[in-house]
JSON list of C-alpha atoms in Angstrom, two decimals:
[
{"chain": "A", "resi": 781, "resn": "UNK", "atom": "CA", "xyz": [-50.92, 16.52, -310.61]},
{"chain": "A", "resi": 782, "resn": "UNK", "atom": "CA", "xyz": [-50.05, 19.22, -308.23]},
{"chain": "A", "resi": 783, "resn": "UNK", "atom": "CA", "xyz": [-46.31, 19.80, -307.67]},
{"chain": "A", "resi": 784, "resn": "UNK", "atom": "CA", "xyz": [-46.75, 20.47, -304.16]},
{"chain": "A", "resi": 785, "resn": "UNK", "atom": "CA", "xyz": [-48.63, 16.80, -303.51]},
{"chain": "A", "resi": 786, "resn": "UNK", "atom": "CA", "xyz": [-45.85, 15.27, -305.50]},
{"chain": "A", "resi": 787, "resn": "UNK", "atom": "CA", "xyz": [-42.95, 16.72, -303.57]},
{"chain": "A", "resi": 788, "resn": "UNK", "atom": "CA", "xyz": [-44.87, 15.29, -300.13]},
{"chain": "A", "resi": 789, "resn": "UNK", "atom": "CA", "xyz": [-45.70, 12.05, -301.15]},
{"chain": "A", "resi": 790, "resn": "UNK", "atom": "CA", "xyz": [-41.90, 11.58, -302.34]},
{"chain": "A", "resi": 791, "resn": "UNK", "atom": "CA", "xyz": [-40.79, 12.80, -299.07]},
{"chain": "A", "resi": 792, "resn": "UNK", "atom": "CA", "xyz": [-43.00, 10.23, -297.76]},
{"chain": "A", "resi": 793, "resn": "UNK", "atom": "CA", "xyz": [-41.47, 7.42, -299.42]},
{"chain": "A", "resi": 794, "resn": "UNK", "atom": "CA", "xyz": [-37.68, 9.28, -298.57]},
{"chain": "A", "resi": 795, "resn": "UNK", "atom": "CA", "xyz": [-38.41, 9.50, -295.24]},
{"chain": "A", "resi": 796, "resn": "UNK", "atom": "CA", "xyz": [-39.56, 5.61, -294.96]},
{"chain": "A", "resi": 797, "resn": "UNK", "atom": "CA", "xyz": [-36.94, 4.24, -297.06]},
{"chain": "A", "resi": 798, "resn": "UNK", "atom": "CA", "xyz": [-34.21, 6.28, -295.12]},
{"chain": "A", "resi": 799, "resn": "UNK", "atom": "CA", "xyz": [-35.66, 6.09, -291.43]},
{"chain": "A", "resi": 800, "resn": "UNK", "atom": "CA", "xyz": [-37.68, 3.14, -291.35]},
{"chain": "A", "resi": 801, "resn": "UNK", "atom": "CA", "xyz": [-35.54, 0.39, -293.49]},
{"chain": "A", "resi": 802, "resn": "UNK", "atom": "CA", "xyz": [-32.27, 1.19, -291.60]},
{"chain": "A", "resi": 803, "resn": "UNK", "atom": "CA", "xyz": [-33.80, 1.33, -288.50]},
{"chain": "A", "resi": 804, "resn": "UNK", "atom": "CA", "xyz": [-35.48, -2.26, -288.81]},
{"chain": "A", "resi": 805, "resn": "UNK", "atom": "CA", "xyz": [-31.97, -3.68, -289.26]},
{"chain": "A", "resi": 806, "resn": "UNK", "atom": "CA", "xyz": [-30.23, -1.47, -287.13]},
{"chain": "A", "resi": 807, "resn": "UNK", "atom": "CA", "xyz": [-32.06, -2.87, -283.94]},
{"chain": "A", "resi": 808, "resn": "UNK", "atom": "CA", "xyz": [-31.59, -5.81, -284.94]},
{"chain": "A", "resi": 809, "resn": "UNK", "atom": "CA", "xyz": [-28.05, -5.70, -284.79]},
{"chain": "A", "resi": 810, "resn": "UNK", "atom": "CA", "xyz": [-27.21, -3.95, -281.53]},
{"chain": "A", "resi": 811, "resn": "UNK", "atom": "CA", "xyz": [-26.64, -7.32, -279.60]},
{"chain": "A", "resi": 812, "resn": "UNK", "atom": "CA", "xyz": [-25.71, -9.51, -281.45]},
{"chain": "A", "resi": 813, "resn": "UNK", "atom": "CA", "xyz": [-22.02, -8.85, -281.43]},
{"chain": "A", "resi": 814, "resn": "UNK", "atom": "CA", "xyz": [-22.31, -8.76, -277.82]},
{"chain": "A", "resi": 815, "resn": "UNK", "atom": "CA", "xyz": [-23.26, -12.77, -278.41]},
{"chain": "A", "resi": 816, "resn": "UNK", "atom": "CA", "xyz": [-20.66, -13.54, -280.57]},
{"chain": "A", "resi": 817, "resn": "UNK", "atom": "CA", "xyz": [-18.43, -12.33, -278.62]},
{"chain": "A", "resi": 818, "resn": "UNK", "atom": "CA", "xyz": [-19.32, -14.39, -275.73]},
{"chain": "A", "resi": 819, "resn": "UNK", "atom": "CA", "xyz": [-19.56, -17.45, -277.59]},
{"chain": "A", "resi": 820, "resn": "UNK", "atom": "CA", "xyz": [-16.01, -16.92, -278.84]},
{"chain": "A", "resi": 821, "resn": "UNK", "atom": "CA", "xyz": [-14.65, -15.94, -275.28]},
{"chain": "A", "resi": 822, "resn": "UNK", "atom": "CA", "xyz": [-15.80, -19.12, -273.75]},
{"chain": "A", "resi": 823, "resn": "UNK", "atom": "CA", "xyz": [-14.85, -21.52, -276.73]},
{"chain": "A", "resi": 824, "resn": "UNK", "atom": "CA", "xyz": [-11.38, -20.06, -276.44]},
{"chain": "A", "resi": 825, "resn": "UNK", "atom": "CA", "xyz": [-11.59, -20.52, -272.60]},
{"chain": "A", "resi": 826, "resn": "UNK", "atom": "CA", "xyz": [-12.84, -24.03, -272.81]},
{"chain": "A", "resi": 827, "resn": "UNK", "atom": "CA", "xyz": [-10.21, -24.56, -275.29]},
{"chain": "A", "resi": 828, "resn": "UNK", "atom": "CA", "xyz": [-7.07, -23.15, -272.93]},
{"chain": "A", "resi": 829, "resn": "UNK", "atom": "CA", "xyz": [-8.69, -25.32, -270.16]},
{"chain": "A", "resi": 830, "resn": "UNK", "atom": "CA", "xyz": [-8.87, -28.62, -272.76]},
{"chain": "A", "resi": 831, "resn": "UNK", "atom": "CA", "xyz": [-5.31, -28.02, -273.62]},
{"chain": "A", "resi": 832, "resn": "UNK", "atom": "CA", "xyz": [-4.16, -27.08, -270.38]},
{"chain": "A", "resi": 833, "resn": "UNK", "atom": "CA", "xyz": [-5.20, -30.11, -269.11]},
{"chain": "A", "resi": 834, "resn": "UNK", "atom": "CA", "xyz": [-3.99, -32.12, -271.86]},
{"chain": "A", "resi": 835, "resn": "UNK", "atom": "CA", "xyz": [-0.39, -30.51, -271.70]},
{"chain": "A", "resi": 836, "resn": "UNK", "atom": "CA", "xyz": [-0.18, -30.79, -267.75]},
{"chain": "A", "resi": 837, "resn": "UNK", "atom": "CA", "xyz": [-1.45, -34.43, -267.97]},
{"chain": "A", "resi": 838, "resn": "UNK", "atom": "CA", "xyz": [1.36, -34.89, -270.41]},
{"chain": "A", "resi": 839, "resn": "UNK", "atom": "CA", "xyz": [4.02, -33.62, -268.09]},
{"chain": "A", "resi": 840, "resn": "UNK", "atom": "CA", "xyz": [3.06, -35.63, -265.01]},
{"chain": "A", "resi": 841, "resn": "UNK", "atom": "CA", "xyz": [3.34, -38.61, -266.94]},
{"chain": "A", "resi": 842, "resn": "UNK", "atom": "CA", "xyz": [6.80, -37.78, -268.12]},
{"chain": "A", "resi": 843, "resn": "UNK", "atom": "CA", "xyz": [8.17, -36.63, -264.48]},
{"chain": "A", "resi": 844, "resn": "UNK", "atom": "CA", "xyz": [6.34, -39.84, -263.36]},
{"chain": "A", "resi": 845, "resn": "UNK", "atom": "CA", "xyz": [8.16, -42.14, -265.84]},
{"chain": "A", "resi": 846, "resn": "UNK", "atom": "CA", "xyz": [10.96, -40.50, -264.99]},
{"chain": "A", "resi": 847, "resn": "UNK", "atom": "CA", "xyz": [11.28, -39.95, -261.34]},
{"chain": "A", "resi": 848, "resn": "UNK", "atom": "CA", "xyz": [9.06, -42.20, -259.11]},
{"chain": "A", "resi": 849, "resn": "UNK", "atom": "CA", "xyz": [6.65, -39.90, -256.81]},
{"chain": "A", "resi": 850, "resn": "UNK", "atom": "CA", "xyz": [6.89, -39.13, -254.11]},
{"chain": "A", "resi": 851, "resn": "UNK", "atom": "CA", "xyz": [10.31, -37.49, -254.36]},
{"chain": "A", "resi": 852, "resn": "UNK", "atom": "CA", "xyz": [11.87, -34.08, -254.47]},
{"chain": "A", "resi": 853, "resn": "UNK", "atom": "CA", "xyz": [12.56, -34.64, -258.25]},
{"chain": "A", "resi": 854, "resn": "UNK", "atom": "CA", "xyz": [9.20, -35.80, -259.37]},
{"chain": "A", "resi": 855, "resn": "UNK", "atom": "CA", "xyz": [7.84, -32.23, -257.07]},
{"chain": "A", "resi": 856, "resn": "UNK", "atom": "CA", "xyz": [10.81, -30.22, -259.23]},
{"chain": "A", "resi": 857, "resn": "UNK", "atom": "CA", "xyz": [10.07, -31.81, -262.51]},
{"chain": "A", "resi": 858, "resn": "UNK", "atom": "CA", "xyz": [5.90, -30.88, -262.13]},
{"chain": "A", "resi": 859, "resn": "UNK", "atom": "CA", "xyz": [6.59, -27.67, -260.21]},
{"chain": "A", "resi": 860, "resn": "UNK", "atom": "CA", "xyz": [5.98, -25.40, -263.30]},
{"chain": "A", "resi": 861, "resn": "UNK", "atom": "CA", "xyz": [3.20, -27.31, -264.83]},
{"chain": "A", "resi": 862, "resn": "UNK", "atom": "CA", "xyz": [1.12, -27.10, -261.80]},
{"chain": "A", "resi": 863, "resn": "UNK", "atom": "CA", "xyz": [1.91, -23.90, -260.78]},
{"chain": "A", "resi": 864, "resn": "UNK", "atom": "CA", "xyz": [0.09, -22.93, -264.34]},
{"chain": "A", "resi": 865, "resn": "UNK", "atom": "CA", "xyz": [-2.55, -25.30, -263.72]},
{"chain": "A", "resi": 866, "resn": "UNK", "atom": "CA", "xyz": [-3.37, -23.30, -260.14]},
{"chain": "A", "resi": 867, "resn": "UNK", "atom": "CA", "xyz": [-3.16, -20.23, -261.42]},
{"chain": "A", "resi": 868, "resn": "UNK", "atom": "CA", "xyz": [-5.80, -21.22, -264.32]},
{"chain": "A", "resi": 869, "resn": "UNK", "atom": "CA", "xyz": [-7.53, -22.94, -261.49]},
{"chain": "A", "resi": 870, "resn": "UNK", "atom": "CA", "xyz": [-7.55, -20.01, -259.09]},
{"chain": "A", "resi": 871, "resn": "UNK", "atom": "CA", "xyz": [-7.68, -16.81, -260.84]},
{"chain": "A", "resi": 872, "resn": "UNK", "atom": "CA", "xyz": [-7.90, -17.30, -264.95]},
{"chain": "A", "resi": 873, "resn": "UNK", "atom": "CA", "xyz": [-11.10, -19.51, -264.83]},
{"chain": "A", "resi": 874, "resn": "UNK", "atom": "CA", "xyz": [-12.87, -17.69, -261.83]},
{"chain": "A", "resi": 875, "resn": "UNK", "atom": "CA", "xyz": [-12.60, -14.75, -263.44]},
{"chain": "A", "resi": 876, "resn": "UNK", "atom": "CA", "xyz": [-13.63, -16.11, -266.96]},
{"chain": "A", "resi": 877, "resn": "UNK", "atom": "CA", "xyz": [-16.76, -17.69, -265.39]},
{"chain": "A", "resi": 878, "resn": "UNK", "atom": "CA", "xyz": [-17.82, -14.98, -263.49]},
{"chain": "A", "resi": 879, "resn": "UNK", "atom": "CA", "xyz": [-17.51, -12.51, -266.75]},
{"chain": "A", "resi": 880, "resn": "UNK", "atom": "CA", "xyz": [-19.10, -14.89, -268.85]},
{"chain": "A", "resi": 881, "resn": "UNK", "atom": "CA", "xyz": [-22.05, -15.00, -266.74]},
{"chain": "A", "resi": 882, "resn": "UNK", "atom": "CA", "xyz": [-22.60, -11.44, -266.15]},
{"chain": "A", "resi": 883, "resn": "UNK", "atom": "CA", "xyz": [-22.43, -10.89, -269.40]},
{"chain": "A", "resi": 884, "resn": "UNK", "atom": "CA", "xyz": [-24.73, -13.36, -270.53]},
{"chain": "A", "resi": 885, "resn": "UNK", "atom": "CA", "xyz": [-27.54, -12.42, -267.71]},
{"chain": "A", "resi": 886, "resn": "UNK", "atom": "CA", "xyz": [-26.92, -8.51, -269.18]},
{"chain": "A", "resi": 887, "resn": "UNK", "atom": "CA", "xyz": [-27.02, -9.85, -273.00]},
{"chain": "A", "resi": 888, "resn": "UNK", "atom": "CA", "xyz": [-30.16, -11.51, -272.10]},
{"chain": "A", "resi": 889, "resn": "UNK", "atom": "CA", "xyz": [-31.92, -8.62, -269.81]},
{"chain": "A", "resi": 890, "resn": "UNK", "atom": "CA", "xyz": [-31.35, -6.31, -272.55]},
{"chain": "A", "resi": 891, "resn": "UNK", "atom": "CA", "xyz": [-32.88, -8.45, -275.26]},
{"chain": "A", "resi": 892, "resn": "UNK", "atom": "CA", "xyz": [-35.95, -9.00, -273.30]},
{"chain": "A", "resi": 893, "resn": "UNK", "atom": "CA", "xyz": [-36.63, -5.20, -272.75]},
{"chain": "A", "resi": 894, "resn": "UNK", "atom": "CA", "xyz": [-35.74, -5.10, -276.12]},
{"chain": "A", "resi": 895, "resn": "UNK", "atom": "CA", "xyz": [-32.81, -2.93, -275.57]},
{"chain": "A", "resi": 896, "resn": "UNK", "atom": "CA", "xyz": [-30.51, -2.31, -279.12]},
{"chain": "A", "resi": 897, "resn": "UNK", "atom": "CA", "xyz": [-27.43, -1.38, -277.18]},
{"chain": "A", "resi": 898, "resn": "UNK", "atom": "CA", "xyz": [-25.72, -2.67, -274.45]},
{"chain": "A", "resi": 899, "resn": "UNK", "atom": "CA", "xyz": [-21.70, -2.07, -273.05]},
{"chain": "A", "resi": 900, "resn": "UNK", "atom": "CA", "xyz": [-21.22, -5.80, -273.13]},
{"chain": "A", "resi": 901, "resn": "UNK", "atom": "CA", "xyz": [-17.63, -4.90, -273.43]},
{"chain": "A", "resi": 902, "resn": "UNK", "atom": "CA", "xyz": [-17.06, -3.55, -269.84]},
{"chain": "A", "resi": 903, "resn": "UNK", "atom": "CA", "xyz": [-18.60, -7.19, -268.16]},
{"chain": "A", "resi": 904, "resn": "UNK", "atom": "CA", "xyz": [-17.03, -9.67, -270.58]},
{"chain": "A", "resi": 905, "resn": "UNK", "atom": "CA", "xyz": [-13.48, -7.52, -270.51]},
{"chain": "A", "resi": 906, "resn": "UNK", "atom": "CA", "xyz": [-12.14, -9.09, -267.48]},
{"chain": "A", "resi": 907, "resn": "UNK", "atom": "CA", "xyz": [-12.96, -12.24, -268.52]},
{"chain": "A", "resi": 908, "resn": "UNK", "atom": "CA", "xyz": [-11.18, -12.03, -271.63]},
{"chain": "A", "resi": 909, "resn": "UNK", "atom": "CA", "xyz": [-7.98, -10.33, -270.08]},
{"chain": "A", "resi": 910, "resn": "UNK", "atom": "CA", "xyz": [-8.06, -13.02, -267.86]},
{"chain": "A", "resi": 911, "resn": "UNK", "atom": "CA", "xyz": [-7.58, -15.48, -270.37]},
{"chain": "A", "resi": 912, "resn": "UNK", "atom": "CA", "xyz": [-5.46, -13.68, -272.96]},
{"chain": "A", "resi": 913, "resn": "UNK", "atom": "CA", "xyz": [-3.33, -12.98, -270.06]},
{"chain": "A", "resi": 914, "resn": "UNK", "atom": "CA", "xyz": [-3.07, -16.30, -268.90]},
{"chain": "A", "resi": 915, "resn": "UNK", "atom": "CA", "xyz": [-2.04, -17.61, -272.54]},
{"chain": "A", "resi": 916, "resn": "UNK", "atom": "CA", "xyz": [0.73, -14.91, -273.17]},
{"chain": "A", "resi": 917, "resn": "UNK", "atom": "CA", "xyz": [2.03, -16.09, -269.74]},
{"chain": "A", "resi": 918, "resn": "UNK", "atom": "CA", "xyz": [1.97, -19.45, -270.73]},
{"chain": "A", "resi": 919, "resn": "UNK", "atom": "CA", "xyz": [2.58, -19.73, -274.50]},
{"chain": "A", "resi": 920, "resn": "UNK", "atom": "CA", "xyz": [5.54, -21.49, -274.08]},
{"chain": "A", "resi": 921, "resn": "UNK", "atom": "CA", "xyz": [4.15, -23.84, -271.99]},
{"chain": "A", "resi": 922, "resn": "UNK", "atom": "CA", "xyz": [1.19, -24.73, -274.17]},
{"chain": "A", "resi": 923, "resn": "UNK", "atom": "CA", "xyz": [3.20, -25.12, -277.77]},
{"chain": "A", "resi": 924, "resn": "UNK", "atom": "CA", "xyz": [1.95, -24.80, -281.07]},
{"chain": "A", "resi": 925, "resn": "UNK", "atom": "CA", "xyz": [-1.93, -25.03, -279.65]},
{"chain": "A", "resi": 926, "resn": "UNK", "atom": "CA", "xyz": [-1.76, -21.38, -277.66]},
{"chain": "A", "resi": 927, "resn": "UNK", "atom": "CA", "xyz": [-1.93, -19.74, -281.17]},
{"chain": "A", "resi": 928, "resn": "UNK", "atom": "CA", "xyz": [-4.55, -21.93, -282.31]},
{"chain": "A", "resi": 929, "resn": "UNK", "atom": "CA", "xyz": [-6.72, -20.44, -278.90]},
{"chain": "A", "resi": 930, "resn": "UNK", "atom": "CA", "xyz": [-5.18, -17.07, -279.02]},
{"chain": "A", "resi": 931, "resn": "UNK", "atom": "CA", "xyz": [-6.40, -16.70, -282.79]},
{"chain": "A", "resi": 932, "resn": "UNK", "atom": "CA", "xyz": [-9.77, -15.55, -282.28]},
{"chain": "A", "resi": 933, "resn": "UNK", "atom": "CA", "xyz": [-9.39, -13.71, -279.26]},
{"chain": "A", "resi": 934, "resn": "UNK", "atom": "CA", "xyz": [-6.39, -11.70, -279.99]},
{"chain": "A", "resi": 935, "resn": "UNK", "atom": "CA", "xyz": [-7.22, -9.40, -281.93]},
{"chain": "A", "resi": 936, "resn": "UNK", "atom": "CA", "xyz": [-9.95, -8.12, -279.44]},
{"chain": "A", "resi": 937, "resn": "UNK", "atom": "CA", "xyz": [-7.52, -8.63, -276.70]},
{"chain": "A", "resi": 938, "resn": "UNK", "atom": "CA", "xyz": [-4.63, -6.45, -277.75]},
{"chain": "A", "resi": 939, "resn": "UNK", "atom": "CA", "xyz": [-7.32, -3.74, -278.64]},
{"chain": "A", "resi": 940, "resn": "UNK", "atom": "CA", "xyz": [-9.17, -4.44, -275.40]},
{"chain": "A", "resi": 941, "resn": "UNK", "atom": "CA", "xyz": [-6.43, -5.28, -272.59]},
{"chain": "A", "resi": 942, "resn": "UNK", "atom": "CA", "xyz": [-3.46, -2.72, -273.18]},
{"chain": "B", "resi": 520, "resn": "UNK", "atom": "CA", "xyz": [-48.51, 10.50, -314.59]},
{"chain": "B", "resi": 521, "resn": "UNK", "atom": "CA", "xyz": [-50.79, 11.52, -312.34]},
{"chain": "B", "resi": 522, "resn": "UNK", "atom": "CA", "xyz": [-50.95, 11.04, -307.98]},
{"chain": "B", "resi": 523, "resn": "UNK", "atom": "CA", "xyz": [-52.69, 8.08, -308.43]},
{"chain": "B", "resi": 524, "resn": "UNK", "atom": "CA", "xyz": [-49.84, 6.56, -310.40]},
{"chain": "B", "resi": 525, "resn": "UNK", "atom": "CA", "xyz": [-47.34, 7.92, -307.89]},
{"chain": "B", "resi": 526, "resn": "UNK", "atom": "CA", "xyz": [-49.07, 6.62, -304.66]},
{"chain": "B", "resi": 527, "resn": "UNK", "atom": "CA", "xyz": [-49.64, 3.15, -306.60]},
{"chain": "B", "resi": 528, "resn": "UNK", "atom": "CA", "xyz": [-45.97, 3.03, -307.31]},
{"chain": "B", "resi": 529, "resn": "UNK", "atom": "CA", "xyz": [-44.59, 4.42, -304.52]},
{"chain": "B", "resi": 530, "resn": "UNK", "atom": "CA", "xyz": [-47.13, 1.42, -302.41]},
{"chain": "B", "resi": 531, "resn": "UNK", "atom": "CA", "xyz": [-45.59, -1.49, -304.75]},
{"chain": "B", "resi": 532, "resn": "UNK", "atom": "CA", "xyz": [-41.97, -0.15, -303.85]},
{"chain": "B", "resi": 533, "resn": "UNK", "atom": "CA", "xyz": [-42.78, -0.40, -300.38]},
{"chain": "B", "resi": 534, "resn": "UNK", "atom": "CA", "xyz": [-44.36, -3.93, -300.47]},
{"chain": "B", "resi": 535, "resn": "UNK", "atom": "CA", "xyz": [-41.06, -4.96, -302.10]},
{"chain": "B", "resi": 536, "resn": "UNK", "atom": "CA", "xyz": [-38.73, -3.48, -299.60]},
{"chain": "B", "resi": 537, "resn": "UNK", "atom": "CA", "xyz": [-41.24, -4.28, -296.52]},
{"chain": "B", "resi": 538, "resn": "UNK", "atom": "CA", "xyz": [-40.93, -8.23, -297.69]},
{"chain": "B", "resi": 539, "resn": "UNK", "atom": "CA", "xyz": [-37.28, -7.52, -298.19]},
{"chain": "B", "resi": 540, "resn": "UNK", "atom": "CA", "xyz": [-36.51, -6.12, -294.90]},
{"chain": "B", "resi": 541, "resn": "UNK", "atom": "CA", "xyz": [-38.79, -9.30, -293.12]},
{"chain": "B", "resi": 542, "resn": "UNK", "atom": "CA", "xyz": [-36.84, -11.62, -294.74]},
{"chain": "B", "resi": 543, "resn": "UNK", "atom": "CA", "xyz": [-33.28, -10.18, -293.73]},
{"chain": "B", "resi": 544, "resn": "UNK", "atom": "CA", "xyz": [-34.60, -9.85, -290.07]},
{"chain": "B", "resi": 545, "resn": "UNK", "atom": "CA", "xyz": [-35.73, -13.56, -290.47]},
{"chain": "B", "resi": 546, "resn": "UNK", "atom": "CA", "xyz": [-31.97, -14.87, -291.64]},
{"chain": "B", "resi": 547, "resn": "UNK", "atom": "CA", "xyz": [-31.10, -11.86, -288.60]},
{"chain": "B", "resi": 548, "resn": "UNK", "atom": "CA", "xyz": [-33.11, -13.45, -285.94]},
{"chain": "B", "resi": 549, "resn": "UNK", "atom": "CA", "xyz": [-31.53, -17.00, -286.70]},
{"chain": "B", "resi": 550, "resn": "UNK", "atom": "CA", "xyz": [-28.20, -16.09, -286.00]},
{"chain": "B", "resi": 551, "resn": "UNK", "atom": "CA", "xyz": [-29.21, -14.65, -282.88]},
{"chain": "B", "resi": 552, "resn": "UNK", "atom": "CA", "xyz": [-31.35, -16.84, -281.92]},
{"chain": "B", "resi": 553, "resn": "UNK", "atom": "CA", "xyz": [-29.16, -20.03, -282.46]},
{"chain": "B", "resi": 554, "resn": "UNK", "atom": "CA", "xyz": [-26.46, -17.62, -280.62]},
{"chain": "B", "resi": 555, "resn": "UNK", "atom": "CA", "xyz": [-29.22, -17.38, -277.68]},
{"chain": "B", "resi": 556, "resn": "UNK", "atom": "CA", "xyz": [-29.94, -20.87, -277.65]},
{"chain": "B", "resi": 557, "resn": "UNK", "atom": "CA", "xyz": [-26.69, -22.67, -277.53]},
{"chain": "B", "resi": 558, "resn": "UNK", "atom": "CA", "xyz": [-25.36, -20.30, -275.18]},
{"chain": "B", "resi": 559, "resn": "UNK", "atom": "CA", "xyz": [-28.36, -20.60, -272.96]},
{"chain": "B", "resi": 560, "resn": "UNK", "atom": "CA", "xyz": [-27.77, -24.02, -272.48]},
{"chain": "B", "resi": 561, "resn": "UNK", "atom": "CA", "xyz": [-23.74, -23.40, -272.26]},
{"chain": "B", "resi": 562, "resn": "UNK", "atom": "CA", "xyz": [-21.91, -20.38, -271.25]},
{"chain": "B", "resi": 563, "resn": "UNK", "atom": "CA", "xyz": [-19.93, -21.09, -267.98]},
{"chain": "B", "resi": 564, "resn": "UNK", "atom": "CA", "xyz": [-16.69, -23.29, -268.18]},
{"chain": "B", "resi": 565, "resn": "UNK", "atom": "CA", "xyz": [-17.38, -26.60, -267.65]},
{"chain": "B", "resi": 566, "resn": "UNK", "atom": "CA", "xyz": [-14.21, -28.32, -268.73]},
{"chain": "B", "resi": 567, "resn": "UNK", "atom": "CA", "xyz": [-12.61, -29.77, -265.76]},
{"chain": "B", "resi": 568, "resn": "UNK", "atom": "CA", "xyz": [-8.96, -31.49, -267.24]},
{"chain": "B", "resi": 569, "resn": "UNK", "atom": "CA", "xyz": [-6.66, -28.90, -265.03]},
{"chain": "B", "resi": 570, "resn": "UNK", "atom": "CA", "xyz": [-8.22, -29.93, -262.13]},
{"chain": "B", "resi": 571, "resn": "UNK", "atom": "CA", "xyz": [-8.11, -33.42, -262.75]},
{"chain": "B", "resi": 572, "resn": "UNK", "atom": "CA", "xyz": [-4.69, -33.53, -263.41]},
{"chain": "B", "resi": 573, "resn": "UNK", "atom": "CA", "xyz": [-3.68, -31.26, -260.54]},
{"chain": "B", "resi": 574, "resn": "UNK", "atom": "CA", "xyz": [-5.46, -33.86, -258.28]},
{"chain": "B", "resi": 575, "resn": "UNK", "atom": "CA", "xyz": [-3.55, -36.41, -259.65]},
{"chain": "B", "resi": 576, "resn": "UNK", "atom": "CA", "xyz": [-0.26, -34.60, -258.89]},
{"chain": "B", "resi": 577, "resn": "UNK", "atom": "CA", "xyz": [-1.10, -34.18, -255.73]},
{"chain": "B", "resi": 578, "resn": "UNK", "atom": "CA", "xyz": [-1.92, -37.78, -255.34]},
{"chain": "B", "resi": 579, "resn": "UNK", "atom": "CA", "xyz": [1.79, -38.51, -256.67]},
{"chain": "B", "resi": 580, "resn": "UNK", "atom": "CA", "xyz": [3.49, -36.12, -254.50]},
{"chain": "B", "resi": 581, "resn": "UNK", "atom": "CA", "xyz": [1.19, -37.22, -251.11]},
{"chain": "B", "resi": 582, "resn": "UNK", "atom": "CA", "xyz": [2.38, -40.83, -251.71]}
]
């Protein structure tokens, strides 16, 4: 055997196992964070909309019980319940939905041109802002179930929306 | 051990790591692809309970 074959067919296998096996899993991976991160965003947002809902719902019924609509009470005793629901219904979820679906559409034009990288970040940030904003303003509000939403998406959106 | 040994070797390493690598990129492309699937039928919010209940308000306070 000469020494001189030997050294290239080892570099050979080197270079393969180094360049080629990373790189198969590598661009795999590029997007699919980008996915999961979407898919967490809009659970969380269909969640704060769920319990929004729920908690407003909740509210009218009590003012209703206890002052008869229509009346200046029953207006005082809703006031800050639906103020939060317009402002979810207004700005949070407008701006949720349109971040979601640009960032879907870019997810998904990337992965057909079979692009590994993609600054999914900068379309679904505004979104997510939206809603962790929305649910820091709020927490009160919502109880015990804000931190159940705000779980998964706070630590992305204390890194993402100083 | 001569270059014949080597190059058979070296193939049979390759095989292994080649069917390795498929098979990761299989379990790889699942995830995605379920990812791709369910939010290709459902990405936008649907839910509509705040504005159900904010038409109901206004309802009460309308009369």
């Amino acid at each position: 055997m000469h020494p001189h074959r030997t050294r290239i067919v080892l570099s050979v296998v080197v270079l393969f196992l180094f360049g080629f096996f990373p790189a198969q899993l590598g661009c795999k991976s590029g997007l699919l964070p980008g996915y999961r991160a979407l898919a967490i965003v809009h659970q969380a947002g269909e969640s704060t909309s769920k319990v929004f809902g729920q908690v407003i719902m909740a509210a009218r019924d009590r003012c209703f019980e206890k002052h008869k609509p229509p009346s200046a009470e029953y207006t005082k005793c809703i006031a800050m319940y639906k103020e939060a629901g317009q402002k979810w219904v207004k700005y949070a979820k407008p701006s949720i939905n349109a971040a979601l679906i640009a960032t879907y559409g870019a997810l998904e034009t990337a992965h057909q041109a079979k692009k590994d990288e993609l600054d999914w970040m900068a379309t679904l940030k505004p979104g997510l802002c939206a809603l962790v904003g929305i649910l820091a303003e709020y927490k009160d509000l919502m109880g015990d179930k804000a931190a159940e939403i705000l779980g998964p998406v706070t630590s992305i959106g204390k890194v993402v929306c100083q | 051990m001569n270059v014949t040994s080597i190059i058979t070797m070296c193939l049979a390493i390759i095989t292994g790591l080649s069917k390795l690598v498929t098979e990761l990129s299989k379990l790889w492309d699942i995830d995605l692809e379920e990812l791709r699937k369910k939010l290709k039928e459902d990405h936008k919010l649907d839910d509509d309970s705040v504005e159900t209940a904010l038409a109901l308000i206004a309802k009460d306070e309308g009369g």
